[in-house]
Coordinates of C-alpha atoms and ligand atoms in Angstrom, one line a residue:
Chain V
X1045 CA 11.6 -29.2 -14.9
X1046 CA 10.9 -32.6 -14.0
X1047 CA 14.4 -33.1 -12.9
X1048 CA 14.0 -31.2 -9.3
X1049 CA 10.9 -33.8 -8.4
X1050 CA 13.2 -36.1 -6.7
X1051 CA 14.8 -34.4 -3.9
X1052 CA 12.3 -31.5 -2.8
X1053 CA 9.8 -32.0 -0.7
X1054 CA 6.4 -32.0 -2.1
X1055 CA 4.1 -29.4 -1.3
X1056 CA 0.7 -27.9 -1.1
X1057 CA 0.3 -24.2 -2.9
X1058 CA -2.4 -21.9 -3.3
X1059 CA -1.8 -19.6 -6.3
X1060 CA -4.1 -17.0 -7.0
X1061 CA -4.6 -15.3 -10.2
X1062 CA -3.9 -18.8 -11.3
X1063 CA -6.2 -18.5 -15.2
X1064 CA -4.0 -16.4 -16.6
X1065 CA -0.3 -14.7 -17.1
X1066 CA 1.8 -15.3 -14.8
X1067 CA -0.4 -17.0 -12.1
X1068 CA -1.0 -19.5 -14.5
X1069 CA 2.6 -20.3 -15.6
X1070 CA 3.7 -20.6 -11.8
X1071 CA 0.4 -23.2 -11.9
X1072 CA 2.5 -25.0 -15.0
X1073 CA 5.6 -25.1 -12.9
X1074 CA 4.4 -26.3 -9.9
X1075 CA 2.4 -29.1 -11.5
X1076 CA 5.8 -30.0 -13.6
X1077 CA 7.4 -30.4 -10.3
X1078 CA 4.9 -32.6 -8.6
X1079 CA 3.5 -30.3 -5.9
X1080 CA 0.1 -30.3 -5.1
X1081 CA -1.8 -26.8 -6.3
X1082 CA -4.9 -25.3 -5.5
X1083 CA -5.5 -22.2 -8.1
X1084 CA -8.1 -19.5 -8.0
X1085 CA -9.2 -17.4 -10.9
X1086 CA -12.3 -14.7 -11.6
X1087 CA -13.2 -16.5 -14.5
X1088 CA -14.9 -19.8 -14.3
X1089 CA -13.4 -23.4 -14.5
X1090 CA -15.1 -24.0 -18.0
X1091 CA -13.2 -20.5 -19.9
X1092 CA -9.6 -21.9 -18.6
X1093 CA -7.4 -22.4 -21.1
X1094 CA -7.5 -26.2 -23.3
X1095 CA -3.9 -27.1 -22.1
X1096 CA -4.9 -25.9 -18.7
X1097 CA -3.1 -28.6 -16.0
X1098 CA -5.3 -31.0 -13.8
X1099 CA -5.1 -29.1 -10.8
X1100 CA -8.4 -28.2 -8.2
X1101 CA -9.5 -25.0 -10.0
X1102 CA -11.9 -22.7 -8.5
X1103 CA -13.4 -18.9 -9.3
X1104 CA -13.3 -16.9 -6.5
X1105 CA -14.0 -12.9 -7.4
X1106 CA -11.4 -11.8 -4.5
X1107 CA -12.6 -8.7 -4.5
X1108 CA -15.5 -10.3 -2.5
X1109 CA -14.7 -10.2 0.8
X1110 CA -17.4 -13.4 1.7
X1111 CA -16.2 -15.1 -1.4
X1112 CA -13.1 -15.1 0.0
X1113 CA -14.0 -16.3 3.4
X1114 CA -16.0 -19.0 1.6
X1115 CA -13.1 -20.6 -0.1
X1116 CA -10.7 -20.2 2.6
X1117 CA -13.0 -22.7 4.9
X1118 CA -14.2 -24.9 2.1
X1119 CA -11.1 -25.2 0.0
X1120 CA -8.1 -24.5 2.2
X1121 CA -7.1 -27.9 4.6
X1122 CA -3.3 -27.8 4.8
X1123 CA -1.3 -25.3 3.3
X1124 CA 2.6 -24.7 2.7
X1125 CA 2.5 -22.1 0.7
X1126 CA 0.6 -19.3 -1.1
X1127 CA 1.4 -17.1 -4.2
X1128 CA -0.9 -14.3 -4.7
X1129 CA -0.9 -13.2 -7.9
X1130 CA -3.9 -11.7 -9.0
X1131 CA -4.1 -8.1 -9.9
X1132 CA -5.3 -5.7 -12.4
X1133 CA -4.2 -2.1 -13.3
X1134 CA -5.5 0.6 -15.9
X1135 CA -2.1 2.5 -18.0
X1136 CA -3.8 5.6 -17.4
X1137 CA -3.0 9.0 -15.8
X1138 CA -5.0 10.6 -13.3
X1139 CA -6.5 12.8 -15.8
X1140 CA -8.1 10.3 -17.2
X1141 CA -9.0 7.9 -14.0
X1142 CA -12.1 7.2 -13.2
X1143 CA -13.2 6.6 -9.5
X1144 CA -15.1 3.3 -9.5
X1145 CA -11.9 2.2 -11.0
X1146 CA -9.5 3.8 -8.2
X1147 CA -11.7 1.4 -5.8
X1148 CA -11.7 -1.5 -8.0
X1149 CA -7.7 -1.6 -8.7
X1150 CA -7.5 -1.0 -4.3
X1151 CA -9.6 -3.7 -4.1
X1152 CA -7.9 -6.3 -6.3
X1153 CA -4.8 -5.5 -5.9
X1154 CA -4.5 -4.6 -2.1
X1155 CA -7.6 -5.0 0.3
X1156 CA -7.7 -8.7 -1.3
X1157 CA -4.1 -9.2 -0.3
X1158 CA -4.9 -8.6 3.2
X1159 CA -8.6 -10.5 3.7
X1160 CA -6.2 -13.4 2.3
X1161 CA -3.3 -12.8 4.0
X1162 CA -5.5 -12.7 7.0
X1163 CA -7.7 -15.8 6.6
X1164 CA -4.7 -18.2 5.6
X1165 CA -2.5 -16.7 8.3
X1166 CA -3.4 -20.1 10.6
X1167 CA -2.8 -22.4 8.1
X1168 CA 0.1 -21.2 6.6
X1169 CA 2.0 -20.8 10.9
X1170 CA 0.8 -24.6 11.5
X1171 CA 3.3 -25.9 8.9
X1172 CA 6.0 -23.1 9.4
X1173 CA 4.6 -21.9 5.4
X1174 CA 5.8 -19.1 3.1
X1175 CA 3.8 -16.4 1.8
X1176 CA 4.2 -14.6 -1.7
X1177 CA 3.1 -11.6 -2.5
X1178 CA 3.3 -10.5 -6.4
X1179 CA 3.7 -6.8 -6.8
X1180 CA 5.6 -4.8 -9.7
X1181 CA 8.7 -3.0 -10.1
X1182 CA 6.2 0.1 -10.4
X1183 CA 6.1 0.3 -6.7
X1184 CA 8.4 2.7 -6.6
X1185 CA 6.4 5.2 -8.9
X1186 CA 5.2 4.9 -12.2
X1187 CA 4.0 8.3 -14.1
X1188 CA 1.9 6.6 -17.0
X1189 CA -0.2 4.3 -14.2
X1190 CA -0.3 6.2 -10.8
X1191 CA -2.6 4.4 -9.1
X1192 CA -1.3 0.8 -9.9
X1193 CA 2.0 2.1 -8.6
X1194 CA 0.4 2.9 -5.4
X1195 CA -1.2 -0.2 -4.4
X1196 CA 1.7 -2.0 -5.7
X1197 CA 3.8 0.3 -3.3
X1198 CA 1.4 -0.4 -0.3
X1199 CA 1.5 -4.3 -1.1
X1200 CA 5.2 -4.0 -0.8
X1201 CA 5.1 -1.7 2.1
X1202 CA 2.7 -4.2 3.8
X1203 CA 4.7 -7.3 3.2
X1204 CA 7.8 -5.1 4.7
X1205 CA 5.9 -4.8 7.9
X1206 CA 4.2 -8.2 8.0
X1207 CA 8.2 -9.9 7.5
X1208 CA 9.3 -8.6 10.6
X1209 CA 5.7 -9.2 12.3
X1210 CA 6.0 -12.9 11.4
X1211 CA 9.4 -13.1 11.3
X1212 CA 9.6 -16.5 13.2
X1213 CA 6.2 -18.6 11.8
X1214 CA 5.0 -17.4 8.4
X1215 CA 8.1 -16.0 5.9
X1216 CA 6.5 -13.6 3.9
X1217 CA 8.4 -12.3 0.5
X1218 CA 6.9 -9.8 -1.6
X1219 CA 8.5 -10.5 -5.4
X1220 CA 8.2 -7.5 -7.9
X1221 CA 8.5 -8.9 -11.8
X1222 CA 9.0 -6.3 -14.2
X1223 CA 7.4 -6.2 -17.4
X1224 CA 5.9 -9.4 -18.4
X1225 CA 4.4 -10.5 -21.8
X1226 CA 1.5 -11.8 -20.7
X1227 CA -1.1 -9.5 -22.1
X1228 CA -2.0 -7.7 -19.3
X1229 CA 0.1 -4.2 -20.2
X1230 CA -3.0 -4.9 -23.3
X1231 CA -5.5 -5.3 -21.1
X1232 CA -4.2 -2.1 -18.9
X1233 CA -4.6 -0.2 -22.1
X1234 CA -0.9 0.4 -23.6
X1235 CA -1.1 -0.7 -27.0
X1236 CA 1.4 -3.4 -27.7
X1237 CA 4.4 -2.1 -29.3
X1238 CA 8.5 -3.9 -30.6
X1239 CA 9.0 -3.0 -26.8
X1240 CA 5.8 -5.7 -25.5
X1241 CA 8.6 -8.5 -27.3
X1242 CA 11.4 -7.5 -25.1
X1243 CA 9.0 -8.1 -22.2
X1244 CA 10.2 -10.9 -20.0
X1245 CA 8.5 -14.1 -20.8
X1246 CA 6.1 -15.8 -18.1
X1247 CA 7.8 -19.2 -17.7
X1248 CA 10.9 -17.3 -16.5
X1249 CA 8.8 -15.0 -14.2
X1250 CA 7.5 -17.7 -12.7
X1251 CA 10.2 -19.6 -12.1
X1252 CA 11.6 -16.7 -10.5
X1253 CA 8.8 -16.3 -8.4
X1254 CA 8.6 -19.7 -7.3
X1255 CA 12.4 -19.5 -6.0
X1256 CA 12.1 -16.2 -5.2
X1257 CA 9.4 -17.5 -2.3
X1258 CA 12.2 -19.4 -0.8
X1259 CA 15.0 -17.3 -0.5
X1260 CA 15.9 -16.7 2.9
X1261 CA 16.7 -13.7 3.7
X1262 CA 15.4 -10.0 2.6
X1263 CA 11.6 -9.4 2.1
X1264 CA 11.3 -8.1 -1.2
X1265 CA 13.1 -9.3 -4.8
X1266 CA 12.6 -7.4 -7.7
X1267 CA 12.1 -10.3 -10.6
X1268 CA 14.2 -7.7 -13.7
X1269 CA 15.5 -8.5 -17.0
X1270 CA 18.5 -8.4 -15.3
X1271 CA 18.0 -11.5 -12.8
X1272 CA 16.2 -12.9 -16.0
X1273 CA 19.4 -13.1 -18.1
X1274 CA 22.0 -14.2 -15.2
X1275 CA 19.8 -17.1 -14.9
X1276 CA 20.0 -18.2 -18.5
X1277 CA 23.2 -20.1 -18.5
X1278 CA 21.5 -22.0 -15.3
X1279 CA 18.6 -22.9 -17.4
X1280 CA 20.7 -24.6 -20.1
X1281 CA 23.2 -26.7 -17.5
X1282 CA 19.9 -27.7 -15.6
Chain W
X1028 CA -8.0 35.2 -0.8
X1029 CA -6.3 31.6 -0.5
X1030 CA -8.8 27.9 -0.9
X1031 CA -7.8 25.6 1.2
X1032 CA -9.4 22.1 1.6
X1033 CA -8.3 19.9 4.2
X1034 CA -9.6 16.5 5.0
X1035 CA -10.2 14.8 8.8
X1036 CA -9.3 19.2 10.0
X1037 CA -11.5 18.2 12.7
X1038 CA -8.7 17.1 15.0
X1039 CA -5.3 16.5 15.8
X1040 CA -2.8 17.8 12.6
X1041 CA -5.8 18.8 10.3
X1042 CA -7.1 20.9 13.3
X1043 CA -3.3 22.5 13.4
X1044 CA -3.6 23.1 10.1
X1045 CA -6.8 24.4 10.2
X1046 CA -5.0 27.0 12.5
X1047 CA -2.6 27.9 10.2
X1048 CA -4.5 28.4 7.3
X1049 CA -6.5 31.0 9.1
X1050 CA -3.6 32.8 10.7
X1051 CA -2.6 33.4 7.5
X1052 CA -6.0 34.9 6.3
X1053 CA -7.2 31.7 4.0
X1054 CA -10.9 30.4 3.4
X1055 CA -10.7 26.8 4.8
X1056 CA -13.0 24.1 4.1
X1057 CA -13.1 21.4 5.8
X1058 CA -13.7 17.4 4.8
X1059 CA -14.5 15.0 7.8
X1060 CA -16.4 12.4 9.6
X1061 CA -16.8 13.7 12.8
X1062 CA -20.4 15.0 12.9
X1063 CA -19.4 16.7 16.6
X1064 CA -15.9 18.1 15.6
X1065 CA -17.4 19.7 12.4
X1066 CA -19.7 22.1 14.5
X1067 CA -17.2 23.2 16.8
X1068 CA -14.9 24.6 13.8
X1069 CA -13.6 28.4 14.1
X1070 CA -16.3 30.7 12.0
X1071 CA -16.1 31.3 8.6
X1072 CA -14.5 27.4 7.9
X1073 CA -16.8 25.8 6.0
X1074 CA -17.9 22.3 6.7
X1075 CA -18.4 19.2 4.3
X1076 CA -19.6 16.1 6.5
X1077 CA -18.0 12.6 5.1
X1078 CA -17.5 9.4 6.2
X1079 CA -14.9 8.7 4.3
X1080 CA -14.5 4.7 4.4
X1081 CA -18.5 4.7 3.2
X1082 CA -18.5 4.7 -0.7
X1083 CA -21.9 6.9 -1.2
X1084 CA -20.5 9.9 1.6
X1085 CA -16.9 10.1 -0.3
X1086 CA -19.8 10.2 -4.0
X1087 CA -21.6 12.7 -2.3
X1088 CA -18.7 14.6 -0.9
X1089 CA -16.9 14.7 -4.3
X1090 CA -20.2 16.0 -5.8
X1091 CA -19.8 19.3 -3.3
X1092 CA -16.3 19.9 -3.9
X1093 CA -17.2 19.5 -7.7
X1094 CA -19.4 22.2 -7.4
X1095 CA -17.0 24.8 -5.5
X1096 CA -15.0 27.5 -6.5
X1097 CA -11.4 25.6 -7.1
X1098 CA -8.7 25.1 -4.2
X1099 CA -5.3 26.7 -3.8
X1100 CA -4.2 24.2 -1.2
X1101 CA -5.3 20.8 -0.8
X1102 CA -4.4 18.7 2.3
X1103 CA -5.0 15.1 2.6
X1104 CA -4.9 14.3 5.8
X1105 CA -7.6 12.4 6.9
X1106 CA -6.3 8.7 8.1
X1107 CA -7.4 6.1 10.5
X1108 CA -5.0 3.2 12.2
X1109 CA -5.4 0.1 13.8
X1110 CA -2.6 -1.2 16.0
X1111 CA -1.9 -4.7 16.8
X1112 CA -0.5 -8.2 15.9
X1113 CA -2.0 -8.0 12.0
X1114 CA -3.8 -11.9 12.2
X1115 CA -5.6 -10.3 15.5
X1116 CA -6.7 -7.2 13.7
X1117 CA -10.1 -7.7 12.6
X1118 CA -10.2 -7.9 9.0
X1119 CA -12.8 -5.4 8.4
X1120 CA -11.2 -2.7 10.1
X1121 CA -8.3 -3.2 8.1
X1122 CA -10.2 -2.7 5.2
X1123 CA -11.7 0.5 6.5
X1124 CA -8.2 1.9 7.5
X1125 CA -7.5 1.1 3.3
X1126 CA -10.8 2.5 2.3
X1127 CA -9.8 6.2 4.5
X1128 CA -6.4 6.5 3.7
X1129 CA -5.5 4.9 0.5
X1130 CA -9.0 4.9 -1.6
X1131 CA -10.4 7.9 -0.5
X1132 CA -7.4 10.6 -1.0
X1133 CA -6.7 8.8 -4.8
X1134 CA -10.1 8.6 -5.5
X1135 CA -10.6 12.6 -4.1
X1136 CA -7.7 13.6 -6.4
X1137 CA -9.4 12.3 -9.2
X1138 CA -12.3 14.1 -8.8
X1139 CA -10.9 17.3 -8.3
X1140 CA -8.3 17.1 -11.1
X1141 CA -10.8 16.1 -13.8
X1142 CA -13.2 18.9 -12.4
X1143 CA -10.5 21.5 -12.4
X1144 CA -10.7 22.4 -8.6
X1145 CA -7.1 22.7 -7.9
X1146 CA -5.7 25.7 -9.3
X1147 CA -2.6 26.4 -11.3
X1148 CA 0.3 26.9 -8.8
X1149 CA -1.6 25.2 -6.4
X1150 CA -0.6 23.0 -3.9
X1151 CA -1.6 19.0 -3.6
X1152 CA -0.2 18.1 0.3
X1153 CA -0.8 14.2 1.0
X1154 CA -0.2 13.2 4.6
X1155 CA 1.9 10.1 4.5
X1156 CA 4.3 9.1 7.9
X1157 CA 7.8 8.6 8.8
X1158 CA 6.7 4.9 8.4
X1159 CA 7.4 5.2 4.7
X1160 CA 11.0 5.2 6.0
X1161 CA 11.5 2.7 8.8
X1162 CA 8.6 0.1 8.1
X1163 CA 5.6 -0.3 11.0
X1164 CA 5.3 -3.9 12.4
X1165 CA 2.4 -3.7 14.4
X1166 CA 0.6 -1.7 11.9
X1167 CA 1.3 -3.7 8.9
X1168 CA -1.8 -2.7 6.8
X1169 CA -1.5 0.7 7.8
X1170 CA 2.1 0.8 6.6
X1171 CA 1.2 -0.2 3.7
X1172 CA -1.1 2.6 3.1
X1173 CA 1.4 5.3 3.7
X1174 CA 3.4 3.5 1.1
X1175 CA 0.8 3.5 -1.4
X1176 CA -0.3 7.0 -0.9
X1177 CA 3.8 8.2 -1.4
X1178 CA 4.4 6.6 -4.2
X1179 CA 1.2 7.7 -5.6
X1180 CA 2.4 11.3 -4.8
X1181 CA 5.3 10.3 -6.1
X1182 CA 4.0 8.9 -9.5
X1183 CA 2.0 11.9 -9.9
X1184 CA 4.5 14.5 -9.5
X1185 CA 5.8 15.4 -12.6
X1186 CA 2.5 14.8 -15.2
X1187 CA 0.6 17.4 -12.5
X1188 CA 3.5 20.0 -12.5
X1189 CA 3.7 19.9 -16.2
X1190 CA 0.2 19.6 -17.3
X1191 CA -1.6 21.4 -14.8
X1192 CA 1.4 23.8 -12.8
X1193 CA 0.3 21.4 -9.1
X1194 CA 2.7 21.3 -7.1
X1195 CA 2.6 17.6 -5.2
X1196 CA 4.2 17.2 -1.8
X1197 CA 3.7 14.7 0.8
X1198 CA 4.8 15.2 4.5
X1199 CA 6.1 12.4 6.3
X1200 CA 5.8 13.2 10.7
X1201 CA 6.8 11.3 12.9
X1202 CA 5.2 10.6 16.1
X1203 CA 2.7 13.8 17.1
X1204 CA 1.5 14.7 20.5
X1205 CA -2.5 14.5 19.3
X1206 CA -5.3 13.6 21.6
X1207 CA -5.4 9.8 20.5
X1208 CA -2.3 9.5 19.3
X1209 CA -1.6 7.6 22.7
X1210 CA -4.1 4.5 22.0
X1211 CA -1.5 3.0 19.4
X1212 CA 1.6 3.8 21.4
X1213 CA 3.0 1.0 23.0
X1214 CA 3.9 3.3 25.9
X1215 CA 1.0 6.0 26.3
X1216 CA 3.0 8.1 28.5
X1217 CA 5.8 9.3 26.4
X1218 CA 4.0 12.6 25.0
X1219 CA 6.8 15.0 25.7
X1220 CA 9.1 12.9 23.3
X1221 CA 6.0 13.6 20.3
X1222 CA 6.3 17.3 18.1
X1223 CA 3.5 19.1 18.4
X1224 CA 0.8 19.2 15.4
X1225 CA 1.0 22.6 15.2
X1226 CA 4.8 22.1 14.5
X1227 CA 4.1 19.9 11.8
X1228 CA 1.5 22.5 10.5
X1229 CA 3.4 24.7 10.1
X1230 CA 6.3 23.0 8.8
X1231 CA 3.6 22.0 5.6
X1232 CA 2.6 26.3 5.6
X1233 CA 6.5 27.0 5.1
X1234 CA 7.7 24.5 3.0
X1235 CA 5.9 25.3 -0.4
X1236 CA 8.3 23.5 -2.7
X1237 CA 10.4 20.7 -2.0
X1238 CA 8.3 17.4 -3.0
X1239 CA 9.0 15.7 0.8
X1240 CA 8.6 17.3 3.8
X1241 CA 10.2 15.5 6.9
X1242 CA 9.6 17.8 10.1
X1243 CA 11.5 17.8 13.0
X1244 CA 15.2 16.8 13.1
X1245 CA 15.1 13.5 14.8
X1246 CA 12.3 12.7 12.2
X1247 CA 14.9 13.2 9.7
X1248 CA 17.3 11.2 11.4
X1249 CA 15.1 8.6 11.5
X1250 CA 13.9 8.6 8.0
X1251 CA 17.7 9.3 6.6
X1252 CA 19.0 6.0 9.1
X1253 CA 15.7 4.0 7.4
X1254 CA 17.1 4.7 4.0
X1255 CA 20.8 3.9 4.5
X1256 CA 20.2 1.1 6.9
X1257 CA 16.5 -0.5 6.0
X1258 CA 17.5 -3.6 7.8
X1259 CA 18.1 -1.9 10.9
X1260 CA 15.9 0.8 11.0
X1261 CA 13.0 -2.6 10.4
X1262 CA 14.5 -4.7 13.5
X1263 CA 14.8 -1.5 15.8
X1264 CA 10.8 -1.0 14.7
X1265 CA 10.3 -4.4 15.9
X1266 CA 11.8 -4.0 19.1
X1267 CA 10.4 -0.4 19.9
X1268 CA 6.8 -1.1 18.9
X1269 CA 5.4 -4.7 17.7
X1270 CA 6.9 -6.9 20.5
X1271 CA 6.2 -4.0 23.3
X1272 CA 2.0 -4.0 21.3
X1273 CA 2.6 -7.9 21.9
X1274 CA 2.4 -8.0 25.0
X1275 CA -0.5 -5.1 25.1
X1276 CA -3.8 -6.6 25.2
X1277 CA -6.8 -5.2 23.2
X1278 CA -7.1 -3.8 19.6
X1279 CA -7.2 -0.4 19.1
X1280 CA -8.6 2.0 16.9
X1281 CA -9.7 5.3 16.1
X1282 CA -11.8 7.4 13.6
X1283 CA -9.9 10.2 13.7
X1284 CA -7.5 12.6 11.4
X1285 CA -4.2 12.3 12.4
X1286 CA -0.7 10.3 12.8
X1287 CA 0.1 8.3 14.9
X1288 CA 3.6 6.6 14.3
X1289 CA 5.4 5.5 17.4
X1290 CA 9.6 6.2 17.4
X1291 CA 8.6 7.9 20.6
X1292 CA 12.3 7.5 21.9
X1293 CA 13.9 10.1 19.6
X1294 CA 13.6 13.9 20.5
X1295 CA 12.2 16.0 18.0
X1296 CA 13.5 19.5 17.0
X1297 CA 13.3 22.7 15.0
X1298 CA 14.4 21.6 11.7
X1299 CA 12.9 21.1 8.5
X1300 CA 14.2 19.5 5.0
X1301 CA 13.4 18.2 2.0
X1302 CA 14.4 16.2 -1.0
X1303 CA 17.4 17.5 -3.1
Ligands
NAP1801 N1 2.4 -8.6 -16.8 C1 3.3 -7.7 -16.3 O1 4.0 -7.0 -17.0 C2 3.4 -7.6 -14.8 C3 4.5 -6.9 -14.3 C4 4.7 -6.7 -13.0 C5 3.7 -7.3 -12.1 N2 2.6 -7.9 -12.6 C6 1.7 -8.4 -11.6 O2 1.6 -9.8 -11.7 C7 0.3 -10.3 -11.4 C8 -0.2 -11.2 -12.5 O3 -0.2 -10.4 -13.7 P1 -0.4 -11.0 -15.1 O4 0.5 -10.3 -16.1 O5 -0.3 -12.5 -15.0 O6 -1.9 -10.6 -15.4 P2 -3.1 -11.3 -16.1 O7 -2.6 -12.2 -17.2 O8 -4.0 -10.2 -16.5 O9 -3.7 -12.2 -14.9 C9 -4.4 -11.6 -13.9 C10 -5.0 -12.7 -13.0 O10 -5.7 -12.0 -11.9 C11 -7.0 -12.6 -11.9 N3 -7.9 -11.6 -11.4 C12 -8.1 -10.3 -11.8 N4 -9.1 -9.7 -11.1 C13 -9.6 -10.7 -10.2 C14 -10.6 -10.7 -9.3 N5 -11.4 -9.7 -9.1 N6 -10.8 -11.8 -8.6 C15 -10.1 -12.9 -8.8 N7 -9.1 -13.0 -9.7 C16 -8.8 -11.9 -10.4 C17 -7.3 -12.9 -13.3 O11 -8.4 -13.8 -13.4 P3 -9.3 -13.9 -14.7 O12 -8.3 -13.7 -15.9 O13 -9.9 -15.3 -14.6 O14 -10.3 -12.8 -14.6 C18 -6.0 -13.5 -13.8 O15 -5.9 -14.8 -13.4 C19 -0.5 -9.1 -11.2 O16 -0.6 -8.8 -9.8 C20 0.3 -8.0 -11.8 O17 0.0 -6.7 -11.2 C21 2.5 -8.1 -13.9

């Protein structure tokens, strides 16, 4: 990791969702490669993990809209890039959804995409900067989890629409990992099963993600097992 | 006799559809915000007043429709937009326009599934637009909630048919000749290019099994070039509308139940299709 240091430039990145999964291993990266990270989190600074790199940490519940406000003007100075990865989902059909939760997973997973998207739009055009947006390869449906699927869909559909809007000042890229063992299909409810060790492991997410930020062409890139395992060899002669 | 909900059927393609139903001898009932529009319905419709972006009226609105005899038809149609360079938008409307027409319609289907008031062989209709195909600079946010609510149609195809016997369809129109529909063209004076709602209303009445509805031919052509040619059909979108809304000065936006998607170029026609 430490190899690249020497000839990239040096940047500032916001990463969101930046306690846990794969937030957090983009975090890992970033620090490995010298750049300079700001991470956000709902949880506070004192339940991040032991091993948790020296980075300016702070809990912001995004799906706060003054919070978010807040931490934009008090945290944010210069900016080259942001990866938004926070999110949440329930593995649930609509039989069994629950309508405080439809607005809680719209919240987290969309309306906070947009309030950020929004507030860090100035500083992100005044040094030509990237934004990421982390969705899922459920955006294109997803039977077993409807409503993740559809604000995963409308991130996508959003950052499809904002690309050509900024096409010239802010590069926007919305990257769509596919399942991830980081806990969070737990935490959605599907009990963990042989198939939760196929899952693609978070270093390699991230590291997708990170690259994936600076591609230069095409919106969207879906971040699947496939990509995962064409990028193996590359690992091992880096 | 036939149940038929339909959400924002104050105006513009609710209002068509509104039309329809009764035509065709249904009992409609009607979902929307506008106080003014809801009193002026045909007789016999009956009304349910709801803000829709304001989390206590969209409680209080699922609490009536939990307590009515159960719907054959369900249209979602109630949507907002906000046109405009996205960082100029003011954030809080954009949140509204997600509140009306992504939160509210998955959080309405909720409610009536778990309290049984869509019937077996019913229909489930969710108003999405032909920007699902082509992308919508200019109305980035928006966009995005088409998308969402497809793909939640989509996603909930299949459990619904086979549990329940719903039938899920979404109808994507493009540009309609409603009232407002004009505030978020970039050139308010191409009406005769738009279909009519009534059109589109009746498109939705006929088409009672295919999952998408597209109506109108150059609708079709449009959503058939955004799927072979995304690229293209995104730059032509930012020609046509984002750099013409550039140059447009204030922010619009409006309350009301219908679509506005702007291709206004192409010529709409008689035809009708849906998803092998
Ligand atoms: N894991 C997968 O299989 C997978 C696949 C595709 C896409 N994704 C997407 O990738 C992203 C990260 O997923 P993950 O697997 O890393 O999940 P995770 O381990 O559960 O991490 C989620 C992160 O989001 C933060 N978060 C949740 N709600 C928040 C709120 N209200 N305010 C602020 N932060 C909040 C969490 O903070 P705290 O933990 O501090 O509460 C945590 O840092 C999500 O957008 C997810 O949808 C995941």
């Amino acid at each position: 990791m430490k190899r690249q240091t020497a000839n990239r430039l040096l940047r500032t990145y916001l990463v969101t969702g930046a306690s846990s999964g794969i937030g957090l291993a983009v975090v890992k990266q970033l620090c490995a490669q010298g750049h300079r990270v700001i991470g956000t989190g709902r949880r506070s600074g004192t339940s991040l993990p032991v091993d948790y790199p020296d980075i300016d940490y702070r809990a912001v519940d995004l799906t706060e809209a003054a919070a978010i406000e807040r931490f934009i003007d008090d945290q944010i100075v210069g900016l080259d890039r942001a990866i938004l990865c926070a999110g949440a989902g329930f593995y649930r059909g609509i039989e069994e959804e629950c309508v405080s939760d439809v607005e809680h997973i719209v919240s987290i997973n969309f309306t906070a995409q947009i309030r950020l998207a929004h507030g860090l739009y100035g500083k992100l055009a005044a040094r030509h900067g990237r934004l990421g947006l982390v969705g899922s390869v459920a955006h294109k449906r997803a039977a077993a989890m409807p409503v993740y699927a559809a604000t995963k869909a409308a991130l996508d559909g959003f950052g499809r629409a904002l690309a050509l809007e900024w096409q010239d000042r802010v590069a926007v890229r919305v990257l769509h990992p596919g399942p991830t063992r980081t806990g969070m299909a737990e935490r959605a409810g599907r009990p963990a099963d042989w198939l939760t060790k196929l899952m693609l492991p978070p270093h390699a997410v991230a590291d997708m993600v990170i690259d994936g930020l600076e591609a230069d062409r095409g919106y969207r890139r879906t971040i699947s097992y496939g990509r995962y395992l064409a990028r193996l060899p590359l690992r091992a002669v880096r | 006799m036939t149940r038929v909900l339909i959400t924002g059927g104050a105006k513009g393609l609710g209002q068509a559809c509104v039309r329809t139903a009764l035509t065709d001898g249904c009992h409609v009932t009607v979902l929307d915000a506008d106080a003014n529009g809801l009193t002026q319905l045909p007789a016999g419709v009956s009304a349910i007043y709801a803000d829709l972006a304001d989390a206590a009226e969209l409680r209080s609105a699922i609490n009536r429709l939990s307590a009515s005899e159960p719907f054959d038809i369900v249209i979602m149609n109630a949507g907002i937009n906000a046109t405009g360079p996205f960082e100029t938008l003011p954030v809080e409307r954009q949140a509204k326009l997600i509140a009306v027409n992504l939160t509210a319609p998955m959080a309405l289907t909720t409610a009536l599934i778990q309290a049984d008031k869509i019937a077996r062989d019913g229909r489930l209709v969710f108003v999405s637009s032909l920007s699902h195909f082509v992308s919508y600079p200019g109305a980035s946010t928006y966009a995005g909630t088409k998308d969402g609510l497809t793909i939640f149609a989509r996603s909930l195809r299949r459990p619904l048919r086979r549990s329940l016997g719903i039938r899920v369809q979404v109808v994507a129109p493009g540009p309609m000749d409603t009232d407002h529909a004009t505030e978020h063209s970039p050139s308010p004076d191409d009406r005769r290019a738009r279909v009519a709602p009534a059109f589109v209303a009746d498109a939705i009445w006929r088409n009672r099994s295919g999952f998408l509805i597209v109506p109108g031919m150059a609708a079709n052509g449009v959503s058939i070039l955004g799927r072979l040619l995304p690229g293209v059909a995104g730059r032509i979108m930012r020609r046509m509308i984002f750099e013409k809304l550039q140059v447009r000065t204030p922010v619009q936006d409006t309350h009301s139940a219908r679509e506005q998607s702007s291709l206004h170029a192409l010529h709409p026609d008689q035809f009708l299709t849906e998803e092998p």
